[in-house]
CSV table of C-alpha atoms and ligand atoms in Angstrom, one decimal:
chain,number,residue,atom,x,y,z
A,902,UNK,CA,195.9,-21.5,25.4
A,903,UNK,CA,192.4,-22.8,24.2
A,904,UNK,CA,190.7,-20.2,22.8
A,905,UNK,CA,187.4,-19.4,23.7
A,906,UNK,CA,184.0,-21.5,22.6
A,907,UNK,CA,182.1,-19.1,20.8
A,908,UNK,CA,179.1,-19.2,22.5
A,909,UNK,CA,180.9,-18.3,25.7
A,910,UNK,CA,182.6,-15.6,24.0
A,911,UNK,CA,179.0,-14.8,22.7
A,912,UNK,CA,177.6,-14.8,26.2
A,913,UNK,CA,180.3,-13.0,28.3
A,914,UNK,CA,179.9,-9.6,25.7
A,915,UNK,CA,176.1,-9.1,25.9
A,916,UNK,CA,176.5,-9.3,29.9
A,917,UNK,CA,179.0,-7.2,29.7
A,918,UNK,CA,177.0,-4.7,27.2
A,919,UNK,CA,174.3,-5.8,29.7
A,920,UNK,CA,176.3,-4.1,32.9
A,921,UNK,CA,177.5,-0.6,31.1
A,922,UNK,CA,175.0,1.3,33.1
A,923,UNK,CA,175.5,-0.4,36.7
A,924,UNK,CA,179.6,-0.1,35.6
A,925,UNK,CA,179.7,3.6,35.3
A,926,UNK,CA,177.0,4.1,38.2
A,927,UNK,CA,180.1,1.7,40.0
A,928,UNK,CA,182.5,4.5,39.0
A,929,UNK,CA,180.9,7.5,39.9
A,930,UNK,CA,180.5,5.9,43.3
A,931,UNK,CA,184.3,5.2,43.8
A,932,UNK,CA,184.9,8.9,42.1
A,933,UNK,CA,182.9,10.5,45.2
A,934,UNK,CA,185.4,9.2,47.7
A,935,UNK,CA,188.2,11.5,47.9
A,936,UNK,CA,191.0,9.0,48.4
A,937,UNK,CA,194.0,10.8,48.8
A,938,UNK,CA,197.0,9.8,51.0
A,939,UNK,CA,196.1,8.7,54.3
A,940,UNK,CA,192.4,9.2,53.1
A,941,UNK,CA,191.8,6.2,51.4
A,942,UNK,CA,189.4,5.1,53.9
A,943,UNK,CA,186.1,5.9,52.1
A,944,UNK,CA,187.6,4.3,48.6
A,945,UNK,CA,188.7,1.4,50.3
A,946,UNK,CA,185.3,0.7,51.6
A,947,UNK,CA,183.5,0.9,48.4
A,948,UNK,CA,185.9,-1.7,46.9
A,949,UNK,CA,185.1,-4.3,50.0
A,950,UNK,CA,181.4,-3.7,49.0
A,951,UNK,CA,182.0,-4.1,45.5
A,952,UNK,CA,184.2,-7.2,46.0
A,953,UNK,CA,181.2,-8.6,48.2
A,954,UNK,CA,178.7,-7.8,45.7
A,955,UNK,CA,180.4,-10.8,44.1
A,956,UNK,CA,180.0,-13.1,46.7
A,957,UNK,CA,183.5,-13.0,47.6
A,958,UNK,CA,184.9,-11.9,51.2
A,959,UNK,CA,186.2,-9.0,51.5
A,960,UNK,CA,189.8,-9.5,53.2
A,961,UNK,CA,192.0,-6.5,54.9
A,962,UNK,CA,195.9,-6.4,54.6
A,963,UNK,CA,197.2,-4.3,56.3
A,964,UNK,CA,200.7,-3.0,55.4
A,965,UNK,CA,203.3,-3.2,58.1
A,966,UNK,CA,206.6,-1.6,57.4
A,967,UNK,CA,208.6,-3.7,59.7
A,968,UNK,CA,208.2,-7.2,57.8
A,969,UNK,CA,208.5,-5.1,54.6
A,970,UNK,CA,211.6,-3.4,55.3
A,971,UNK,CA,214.3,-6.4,53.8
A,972,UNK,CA,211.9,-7.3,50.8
A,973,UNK,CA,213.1,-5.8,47.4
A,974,UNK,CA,211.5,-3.1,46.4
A,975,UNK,CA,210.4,-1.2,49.5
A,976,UNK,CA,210.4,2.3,50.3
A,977,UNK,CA,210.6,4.4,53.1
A,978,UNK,CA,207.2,5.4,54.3
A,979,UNK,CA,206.0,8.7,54.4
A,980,UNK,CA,203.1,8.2,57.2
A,981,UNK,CA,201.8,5.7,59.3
A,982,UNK,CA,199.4,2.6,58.0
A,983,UNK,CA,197.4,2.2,60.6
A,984,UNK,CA,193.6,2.2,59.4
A,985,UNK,CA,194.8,2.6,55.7
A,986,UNK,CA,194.5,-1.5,55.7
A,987,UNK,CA,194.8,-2.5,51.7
A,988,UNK,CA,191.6,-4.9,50.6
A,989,UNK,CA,191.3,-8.1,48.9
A,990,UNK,CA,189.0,-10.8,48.1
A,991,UNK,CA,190.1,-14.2,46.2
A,992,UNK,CA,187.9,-15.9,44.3
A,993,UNK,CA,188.2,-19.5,44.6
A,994,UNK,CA,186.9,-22.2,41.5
A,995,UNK,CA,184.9,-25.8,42.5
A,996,UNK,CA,187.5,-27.6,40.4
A,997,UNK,CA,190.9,-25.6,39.7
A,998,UNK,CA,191.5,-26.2,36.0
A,999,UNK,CA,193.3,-23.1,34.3
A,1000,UNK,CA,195.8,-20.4,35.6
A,1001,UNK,CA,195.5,-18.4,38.4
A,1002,UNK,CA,195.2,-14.6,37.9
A,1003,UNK,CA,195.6,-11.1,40.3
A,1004,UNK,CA,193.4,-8.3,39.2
A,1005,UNK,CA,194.9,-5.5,40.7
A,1006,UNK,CA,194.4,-1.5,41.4
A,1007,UNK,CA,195.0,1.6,43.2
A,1008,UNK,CA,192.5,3.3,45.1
A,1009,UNK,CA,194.4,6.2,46.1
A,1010,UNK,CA,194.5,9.4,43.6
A,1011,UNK,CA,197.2,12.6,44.0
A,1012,UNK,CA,195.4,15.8,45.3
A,1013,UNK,CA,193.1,17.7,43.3
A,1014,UNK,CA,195.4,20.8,43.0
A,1015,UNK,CA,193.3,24.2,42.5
A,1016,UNK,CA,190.1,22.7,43.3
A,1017,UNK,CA,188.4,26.5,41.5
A,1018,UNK,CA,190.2,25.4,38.3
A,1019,UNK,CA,188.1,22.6,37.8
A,1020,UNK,CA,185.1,22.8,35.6
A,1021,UNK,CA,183.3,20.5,38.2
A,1022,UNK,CA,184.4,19.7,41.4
A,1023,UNK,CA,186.5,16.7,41.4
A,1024,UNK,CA,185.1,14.5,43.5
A,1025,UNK,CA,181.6,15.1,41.6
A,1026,UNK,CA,181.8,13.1,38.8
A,1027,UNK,CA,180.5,14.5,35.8
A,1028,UNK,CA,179.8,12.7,32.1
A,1029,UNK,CA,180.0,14.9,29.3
A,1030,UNK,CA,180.9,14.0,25.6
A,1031,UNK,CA,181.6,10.4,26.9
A,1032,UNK,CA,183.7,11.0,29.1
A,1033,UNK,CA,183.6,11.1,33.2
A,1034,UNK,CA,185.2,14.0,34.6
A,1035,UNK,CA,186.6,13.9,38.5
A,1036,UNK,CA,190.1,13.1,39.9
A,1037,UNK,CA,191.5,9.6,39.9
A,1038,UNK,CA,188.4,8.8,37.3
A,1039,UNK,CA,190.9,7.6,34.5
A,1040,UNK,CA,193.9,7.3,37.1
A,1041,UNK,CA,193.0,4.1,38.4
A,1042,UNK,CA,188.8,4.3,39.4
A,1043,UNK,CA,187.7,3.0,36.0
A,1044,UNK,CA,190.6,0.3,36.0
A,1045,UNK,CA,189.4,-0.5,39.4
A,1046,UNK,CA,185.6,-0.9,38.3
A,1047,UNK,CA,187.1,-2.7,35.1
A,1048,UNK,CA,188.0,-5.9,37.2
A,1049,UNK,CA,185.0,-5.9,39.3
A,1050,UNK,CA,182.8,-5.4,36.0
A,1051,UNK,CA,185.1,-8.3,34.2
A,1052,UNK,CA,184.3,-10.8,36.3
A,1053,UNK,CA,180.0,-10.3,37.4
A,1054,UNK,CA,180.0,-10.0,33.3
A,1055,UNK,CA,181.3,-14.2,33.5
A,1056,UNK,CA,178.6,-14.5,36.4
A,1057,UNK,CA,176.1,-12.7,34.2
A,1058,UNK,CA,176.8,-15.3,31.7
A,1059,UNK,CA,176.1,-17.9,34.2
A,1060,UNK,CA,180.0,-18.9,34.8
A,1061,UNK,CA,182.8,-18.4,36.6
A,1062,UNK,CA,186.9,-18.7,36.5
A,1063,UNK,CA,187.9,-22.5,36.8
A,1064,UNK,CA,191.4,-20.7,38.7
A,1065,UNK,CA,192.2,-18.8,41.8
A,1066,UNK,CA,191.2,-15.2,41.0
A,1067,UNK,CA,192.6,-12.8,43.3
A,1068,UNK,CA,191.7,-8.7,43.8
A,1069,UNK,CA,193.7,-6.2,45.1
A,1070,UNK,CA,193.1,-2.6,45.8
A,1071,UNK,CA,195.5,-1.5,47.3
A,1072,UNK,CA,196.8,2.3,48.9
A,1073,UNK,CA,200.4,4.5,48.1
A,1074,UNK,CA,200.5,3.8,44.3
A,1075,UNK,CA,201.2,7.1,43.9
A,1076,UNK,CA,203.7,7.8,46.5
A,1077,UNK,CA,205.4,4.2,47.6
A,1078,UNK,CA,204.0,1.3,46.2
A,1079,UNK,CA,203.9,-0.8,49.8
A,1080,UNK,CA,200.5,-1.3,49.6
A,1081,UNK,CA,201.0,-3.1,46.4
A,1082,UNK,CA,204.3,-5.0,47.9
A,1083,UNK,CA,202.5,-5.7,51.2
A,1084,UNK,CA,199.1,-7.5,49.2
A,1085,UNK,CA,201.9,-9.6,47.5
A,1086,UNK,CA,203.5,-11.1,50.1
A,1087,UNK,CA,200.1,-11.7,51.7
A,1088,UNK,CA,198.8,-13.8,48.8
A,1089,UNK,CA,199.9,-16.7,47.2
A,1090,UNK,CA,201.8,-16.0,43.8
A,1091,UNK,CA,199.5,-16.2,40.8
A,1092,UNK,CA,200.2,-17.0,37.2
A,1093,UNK,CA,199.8,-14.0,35.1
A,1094,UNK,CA,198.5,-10.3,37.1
A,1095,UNK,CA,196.6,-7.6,35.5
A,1096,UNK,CA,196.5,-3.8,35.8
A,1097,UNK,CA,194.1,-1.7,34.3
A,1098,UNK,CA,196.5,1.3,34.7
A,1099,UNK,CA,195.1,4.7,32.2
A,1100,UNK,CA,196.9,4.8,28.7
A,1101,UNK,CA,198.3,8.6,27.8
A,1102,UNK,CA,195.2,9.9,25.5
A,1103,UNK,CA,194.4,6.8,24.0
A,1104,UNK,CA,194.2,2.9,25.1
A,1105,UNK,CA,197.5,2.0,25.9
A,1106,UNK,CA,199.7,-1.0,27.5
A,1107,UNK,CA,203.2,-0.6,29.0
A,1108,UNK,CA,205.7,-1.8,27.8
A,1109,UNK,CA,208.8,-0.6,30.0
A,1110,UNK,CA,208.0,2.3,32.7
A,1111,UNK,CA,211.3,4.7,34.6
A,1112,UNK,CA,211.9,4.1,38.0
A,1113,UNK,CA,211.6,7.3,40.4
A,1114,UNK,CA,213.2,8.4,44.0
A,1115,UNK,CA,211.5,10.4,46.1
A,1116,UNK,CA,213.9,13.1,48.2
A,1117,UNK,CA,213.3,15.7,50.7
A,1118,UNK,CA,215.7,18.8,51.0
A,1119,UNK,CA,216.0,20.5,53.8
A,1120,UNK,CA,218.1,24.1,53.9
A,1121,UNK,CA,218.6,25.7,56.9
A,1122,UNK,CA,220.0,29.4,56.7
A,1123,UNK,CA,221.0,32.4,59.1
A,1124,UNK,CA,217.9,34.3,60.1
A,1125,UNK,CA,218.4,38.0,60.3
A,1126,UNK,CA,216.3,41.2,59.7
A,1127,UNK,CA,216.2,42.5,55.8
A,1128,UNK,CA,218.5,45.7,56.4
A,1129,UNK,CA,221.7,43.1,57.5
A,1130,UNK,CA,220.5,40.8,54.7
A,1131,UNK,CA,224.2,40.3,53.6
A,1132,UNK,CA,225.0,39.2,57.3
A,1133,UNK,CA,222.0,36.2,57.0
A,1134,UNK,CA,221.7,33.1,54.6
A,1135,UNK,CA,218.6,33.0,52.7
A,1136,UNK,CA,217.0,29.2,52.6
A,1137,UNK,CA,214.9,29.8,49.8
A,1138,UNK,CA,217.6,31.5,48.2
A,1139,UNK,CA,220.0,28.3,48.7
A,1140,UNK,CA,217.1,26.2,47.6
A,1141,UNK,CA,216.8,27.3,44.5
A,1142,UNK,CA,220.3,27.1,43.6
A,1143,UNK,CA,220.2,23.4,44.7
A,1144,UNK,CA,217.3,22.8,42.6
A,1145,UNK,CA,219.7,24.4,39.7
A,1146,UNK,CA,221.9,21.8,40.1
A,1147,UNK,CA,219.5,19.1,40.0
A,1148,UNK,CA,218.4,20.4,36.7
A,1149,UNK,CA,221.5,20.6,35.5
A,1150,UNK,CA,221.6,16.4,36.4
A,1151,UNK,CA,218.3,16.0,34.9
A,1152,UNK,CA,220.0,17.5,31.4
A,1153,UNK,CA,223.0,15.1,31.7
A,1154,UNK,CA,220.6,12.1,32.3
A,1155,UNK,CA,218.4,12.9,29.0
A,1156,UNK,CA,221.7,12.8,27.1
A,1157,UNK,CA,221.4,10.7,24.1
A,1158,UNK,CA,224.4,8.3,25.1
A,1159,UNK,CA,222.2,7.8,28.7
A,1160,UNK,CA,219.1,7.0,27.4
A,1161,UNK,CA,218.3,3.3,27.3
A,1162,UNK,CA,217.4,1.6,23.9
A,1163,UNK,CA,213.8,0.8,25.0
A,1164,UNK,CA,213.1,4.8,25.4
A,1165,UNK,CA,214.5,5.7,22.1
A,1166,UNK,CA,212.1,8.3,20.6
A,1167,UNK,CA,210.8,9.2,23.6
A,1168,UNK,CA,211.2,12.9,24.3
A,1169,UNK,CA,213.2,13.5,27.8
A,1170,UNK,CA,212.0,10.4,29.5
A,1171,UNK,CA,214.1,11.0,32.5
A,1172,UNK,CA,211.9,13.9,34.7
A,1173,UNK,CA,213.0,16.1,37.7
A,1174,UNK,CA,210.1,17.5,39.3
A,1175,UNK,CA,209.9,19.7,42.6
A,1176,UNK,CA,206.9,19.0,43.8
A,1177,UNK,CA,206.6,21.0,47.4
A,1178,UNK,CA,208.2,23.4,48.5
A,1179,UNK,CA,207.4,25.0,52.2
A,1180,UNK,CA,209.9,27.9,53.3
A,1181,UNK,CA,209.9,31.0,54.8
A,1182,UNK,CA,208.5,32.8,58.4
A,1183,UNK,CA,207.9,36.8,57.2
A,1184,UNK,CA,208.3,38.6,53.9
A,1185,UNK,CA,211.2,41.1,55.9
A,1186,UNK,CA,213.1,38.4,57.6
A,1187,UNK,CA,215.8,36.7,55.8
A,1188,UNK,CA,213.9,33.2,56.1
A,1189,UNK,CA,215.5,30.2,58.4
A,1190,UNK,CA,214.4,26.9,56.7
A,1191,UNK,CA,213.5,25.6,53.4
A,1192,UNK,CA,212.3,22.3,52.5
A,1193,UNK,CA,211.8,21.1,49.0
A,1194,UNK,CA,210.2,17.8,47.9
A,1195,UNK,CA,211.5,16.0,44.7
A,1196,UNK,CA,210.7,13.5,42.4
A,1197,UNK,CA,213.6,11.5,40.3
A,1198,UNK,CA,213.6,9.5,37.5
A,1199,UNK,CA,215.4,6.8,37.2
A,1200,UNK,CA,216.3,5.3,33.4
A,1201,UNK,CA,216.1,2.0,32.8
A,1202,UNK,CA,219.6,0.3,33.1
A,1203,UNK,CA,219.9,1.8,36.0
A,1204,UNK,CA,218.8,1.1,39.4
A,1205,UNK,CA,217.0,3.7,42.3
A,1206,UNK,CA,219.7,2.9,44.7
A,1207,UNK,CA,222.5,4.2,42.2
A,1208,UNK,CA,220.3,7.1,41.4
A,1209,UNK,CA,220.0,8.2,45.7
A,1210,UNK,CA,223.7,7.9,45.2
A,1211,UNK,CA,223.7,10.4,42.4
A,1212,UNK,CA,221.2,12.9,44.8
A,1213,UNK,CA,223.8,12.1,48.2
A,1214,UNK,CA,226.5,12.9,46.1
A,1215,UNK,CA,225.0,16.1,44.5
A,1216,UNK,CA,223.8,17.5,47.7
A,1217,UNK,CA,227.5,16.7,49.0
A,1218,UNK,CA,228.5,19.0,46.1
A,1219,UNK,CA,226.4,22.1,47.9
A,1220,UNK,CA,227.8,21.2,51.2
A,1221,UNK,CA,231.4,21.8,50.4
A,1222,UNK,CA,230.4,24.7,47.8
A,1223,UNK,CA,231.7,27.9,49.8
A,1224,UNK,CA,229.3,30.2,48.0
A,1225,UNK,CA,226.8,28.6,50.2
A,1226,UNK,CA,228.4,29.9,53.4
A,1227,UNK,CA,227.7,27.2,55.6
A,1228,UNK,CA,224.1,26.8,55.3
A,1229,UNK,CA,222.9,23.5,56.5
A,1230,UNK,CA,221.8,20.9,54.1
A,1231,UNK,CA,219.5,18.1,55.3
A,1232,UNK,CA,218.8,15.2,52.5
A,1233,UNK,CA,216.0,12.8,53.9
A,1234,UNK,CA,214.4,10.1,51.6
A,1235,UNK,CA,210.8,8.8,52.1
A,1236,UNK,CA,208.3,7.5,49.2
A,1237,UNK,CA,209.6,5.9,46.4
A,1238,UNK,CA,212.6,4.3,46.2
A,1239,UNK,CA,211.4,2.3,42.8
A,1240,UNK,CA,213.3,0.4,39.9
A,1241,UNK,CA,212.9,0.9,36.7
A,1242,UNK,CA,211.3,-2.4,34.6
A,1243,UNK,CA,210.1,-4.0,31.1
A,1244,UNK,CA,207.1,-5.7,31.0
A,1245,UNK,CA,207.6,-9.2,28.7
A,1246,UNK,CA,205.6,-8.5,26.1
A,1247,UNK,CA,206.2,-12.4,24.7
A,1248,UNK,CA,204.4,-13.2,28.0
A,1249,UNK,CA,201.1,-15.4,27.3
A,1250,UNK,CA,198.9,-12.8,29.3
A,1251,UNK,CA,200.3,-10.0,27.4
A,1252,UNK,CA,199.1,-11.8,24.0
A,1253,UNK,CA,196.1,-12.9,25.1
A,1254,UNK,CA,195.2,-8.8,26.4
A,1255,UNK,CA,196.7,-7.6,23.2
A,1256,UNK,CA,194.1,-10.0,20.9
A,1257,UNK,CA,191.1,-9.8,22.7
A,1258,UNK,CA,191.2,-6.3,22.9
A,1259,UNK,CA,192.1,-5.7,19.2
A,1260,UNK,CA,188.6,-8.1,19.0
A,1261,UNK,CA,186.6,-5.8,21.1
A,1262,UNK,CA,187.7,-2.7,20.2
A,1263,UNK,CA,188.0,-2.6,16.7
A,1264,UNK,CA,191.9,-1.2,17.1
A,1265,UNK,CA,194.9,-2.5,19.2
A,1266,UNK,CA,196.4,-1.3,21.9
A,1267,UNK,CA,199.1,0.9,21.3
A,1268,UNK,CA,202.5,0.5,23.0
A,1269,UNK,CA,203.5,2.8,25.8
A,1270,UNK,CA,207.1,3.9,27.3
A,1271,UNK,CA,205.7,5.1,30.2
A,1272,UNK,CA,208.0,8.1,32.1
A,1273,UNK,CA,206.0,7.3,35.0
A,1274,UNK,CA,205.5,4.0,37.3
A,1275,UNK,CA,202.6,1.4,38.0
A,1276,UNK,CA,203.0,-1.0,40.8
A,1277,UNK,CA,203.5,-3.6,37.9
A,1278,UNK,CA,206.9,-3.4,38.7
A,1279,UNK,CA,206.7,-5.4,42.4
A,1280,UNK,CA,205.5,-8.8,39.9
A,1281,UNK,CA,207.6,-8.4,37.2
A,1282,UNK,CA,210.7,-7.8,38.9
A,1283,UNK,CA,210.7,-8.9,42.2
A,1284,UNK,CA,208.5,-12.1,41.8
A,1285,UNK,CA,208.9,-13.1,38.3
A,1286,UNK,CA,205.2,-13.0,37.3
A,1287,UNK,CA,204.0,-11.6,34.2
A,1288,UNK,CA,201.8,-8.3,34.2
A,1289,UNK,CA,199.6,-7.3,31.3
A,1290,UNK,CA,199.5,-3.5,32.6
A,1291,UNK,CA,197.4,-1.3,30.0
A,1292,UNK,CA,193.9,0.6,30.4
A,1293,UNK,CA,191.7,3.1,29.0
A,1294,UNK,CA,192.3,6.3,27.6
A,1295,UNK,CA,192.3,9.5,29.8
A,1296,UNK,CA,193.0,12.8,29.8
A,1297,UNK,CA,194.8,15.3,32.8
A,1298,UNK,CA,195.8,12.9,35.0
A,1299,UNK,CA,197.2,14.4,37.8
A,1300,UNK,CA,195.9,17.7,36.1
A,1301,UNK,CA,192.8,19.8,36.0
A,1302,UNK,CA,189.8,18.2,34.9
A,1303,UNK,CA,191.1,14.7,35.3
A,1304,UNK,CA,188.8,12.6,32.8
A,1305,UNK,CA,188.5,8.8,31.7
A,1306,UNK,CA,186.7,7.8,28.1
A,1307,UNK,CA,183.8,5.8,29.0
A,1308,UNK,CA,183.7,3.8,25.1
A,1309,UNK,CA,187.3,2.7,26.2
A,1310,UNK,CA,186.5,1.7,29.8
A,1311,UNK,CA,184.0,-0.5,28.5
A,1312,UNK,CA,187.0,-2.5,25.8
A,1313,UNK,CA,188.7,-2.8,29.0
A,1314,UNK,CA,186.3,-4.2,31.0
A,1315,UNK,CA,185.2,-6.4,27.9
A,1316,UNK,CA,189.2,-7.3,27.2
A,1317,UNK,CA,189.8,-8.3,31.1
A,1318,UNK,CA,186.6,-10.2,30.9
A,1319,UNK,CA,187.5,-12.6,27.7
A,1320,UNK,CA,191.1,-12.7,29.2
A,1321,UNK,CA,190.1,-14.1,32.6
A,1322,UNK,CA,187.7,-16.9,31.2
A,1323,UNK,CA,190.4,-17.6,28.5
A,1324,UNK,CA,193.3,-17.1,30.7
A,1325,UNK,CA,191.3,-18.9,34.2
A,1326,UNK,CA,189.3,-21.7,31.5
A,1327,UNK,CA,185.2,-21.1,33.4
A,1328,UNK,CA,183.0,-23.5,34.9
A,1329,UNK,CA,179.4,-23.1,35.3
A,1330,UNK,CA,178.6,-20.5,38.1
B,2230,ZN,ZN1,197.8,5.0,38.5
């Protein structure tokens, strides 16, 4: 890799000093739209007007379940697509003379949870002690901004990538990944692909994430009135005994002996987590129907498909328990069905992140074993291109009082940046 002239190096900092102002006015902007599932519309928007701020034209691709359905690494869907398109722009050099590179992020964010827990409301962002408060700030907005920021810092400095830069934002990180999958079967394959994914609470890059299966339990009881309660089957009764038994798998699974090598030290990397749970018609009827939504991790070494055969299997279990007395046992999956993976860390693009952040910074990146997923994954292991999937450090993600460090967003920004023109080679804008 030729390293950077100086003066370019030089040049690309102080325009990206220059843009810290118009960068977190950028964030608060993409903060404000309240992009949860199937209401990314708003977020979606703000990245096409971002991307076109650029220069570059905006592109919508939409994700369409059917021509995803036999490529590795799907999962079932949970809703319909349709006007959820996923955006991207490509930015293409006069004379194509380094490697090609995806900038990718997620626009959607989980829900807010107790909205009267927050401090602030979440989709008001709010700086205080250098940090922006409001949900999906660390978890992915200010990854998103980073790569818009990244490169108008090399236009600032009068250049541009001499490679195909492509930008995805893309929907259903948190819930599928198909968004992701779809905008890379779209495109044409790159050579390296960044994420700007949050760290845990400081600046972080993964280095192997769990997989996780998404399952839906459905119990359905015998309804009956409180004073013959013996004669009914209580759902939320028989639900919570199920969920015992998952817990009981979750133990087995963080067993030393089960643990891959790569999560050693980690502290129960392998999470069951009921997430929903909707039950229940009148507090003196013996309720009819429970439903319970899970999440399951999957270690690495294994693969999502052995760990739904682990859930059929366990749910079978119920079925043939008599204690339940023949209530009915539905088992549906929809969202993830997502493998496990190890990001290369020998990979040029990881490198290249890794030093120029340690440059900009003034500290390195720390490694992270993440017990959660990125949409990494989909490059990595299902189209053999390396991802450099690290960001800035954040605090409650998918918490109260969500919030992103504004010092390390800028690092991150400033890392892509030096990365793309060393990574892409520039050419005068
Ligand atoms: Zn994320």
């Amino acid at each position: 890799m030729s390293a950077l002239d100086p003066g370019v190096k030089r040049a690309i900092l102080e325009a990206a000093k220059a843009l810290e102002a118009e960068s977190i006015a950028a964030l608060e902007r993409l903060v404000r739209c309240p992009s949860t599932l199937g209401n990314e519309a708003s977020a979606l928007d703000e990245m096409a007007r971002n991307y076109e701020a650029l220069g570059l034209a905006a592109q919508r691709i939409p994700t369409v379940p059917e021509k995803l359905q036999s490529v590795p690494g799907f999962s079932p869907p949970l809703m319909s697509y349709e006007g959820r398109d996923n955006v991207a722009a490509i930015h293409t050099p006069r004379e194509a003379k380094g490697r090609s590179l995806v900038l990718q992020g997620h626009v959607d964010v989980v829900p807010e949870g107790a909205a009267d827990l927050w401090i602030t409301p979440p989709y008001e962002p709010s700086i205080r002690d250098g940090r922006m408060y409001g949900r999906g700030s660390a978890d992915m907005k200010a990854g998103d901004i980073s790569n818009v920021m990244a490169f108008r810092a090399l236009q600032l400095a009068g250049l541009q990538p001499a490679a195909q830069v492509q930008f995805h934002s893309v929907i259903e990180e948190e819930c599928s990944g198909n968004g992701a999958l779809a905008c890379m079967m779209a495109l044409p394959k790159c050579d390296a692909v960044i994420i700007p994914e949050p760290g845990p609470n400081y600046d972080a890059i993964y280095t192997v994430e769990v997989g996780v299966v998404w399952a839906w339990v459905t119990v359905t009881g015998r309804p009956v009135h409180v004073r013959d309660m013996h004669a009914g089957i209580n759902s939320i009764d028989a639900a919570y005994r199920i969920s015992n038994l998952f817990r009981e798998y979750e133990a087995e699974m963080n067993r030393a002996e089960n643990i891959h090598p790569a999560f050693f030290g980690e502290n129960h990397p392998v999470n069951v987590n009921f997430g929903t749970v909707e039950g229940g018609e009148w507090n003196s009827s013996v309720p009819t129907r429970t439903r319970i939504g899970m999440r399951v991790g999957v270690m690495l070494g294994r693969t999502a498909q052995q760990v739904k055969a682990d859930i059929e299997a366990l749910v079978e279990r119920a079925r043939q328990d008599e204690t339940f007395r023949g209530a009915q046992i539905k088992l549906e999956f929809q969202g993830f069905m997502a493998d496990p993976c190890v990001f290369d860390q020998q990979a040029p693009i990881v490198q290249a992140v890794r030093r120029n952040f340690s440059e900009t910074a003034g500290h390195d990146l720390r490694d992270y074993k993440a017990s959660g997923l990125t949409d990494g994954r989909f490059f990595q292991l299902y189209q053999g291109t390396p991802v450099a999937c690290f960001g800035p450090d954040s605090d409650s993600i998918h918490g109260i009082d969500e919030s992103v460090g504004l010092e390390s967003f800028h690092s991150i920004t400033r890392t892509i940046a030096l990365t793309m023109a060393e990574w892409c080679g520039v050419e005068k804008a």
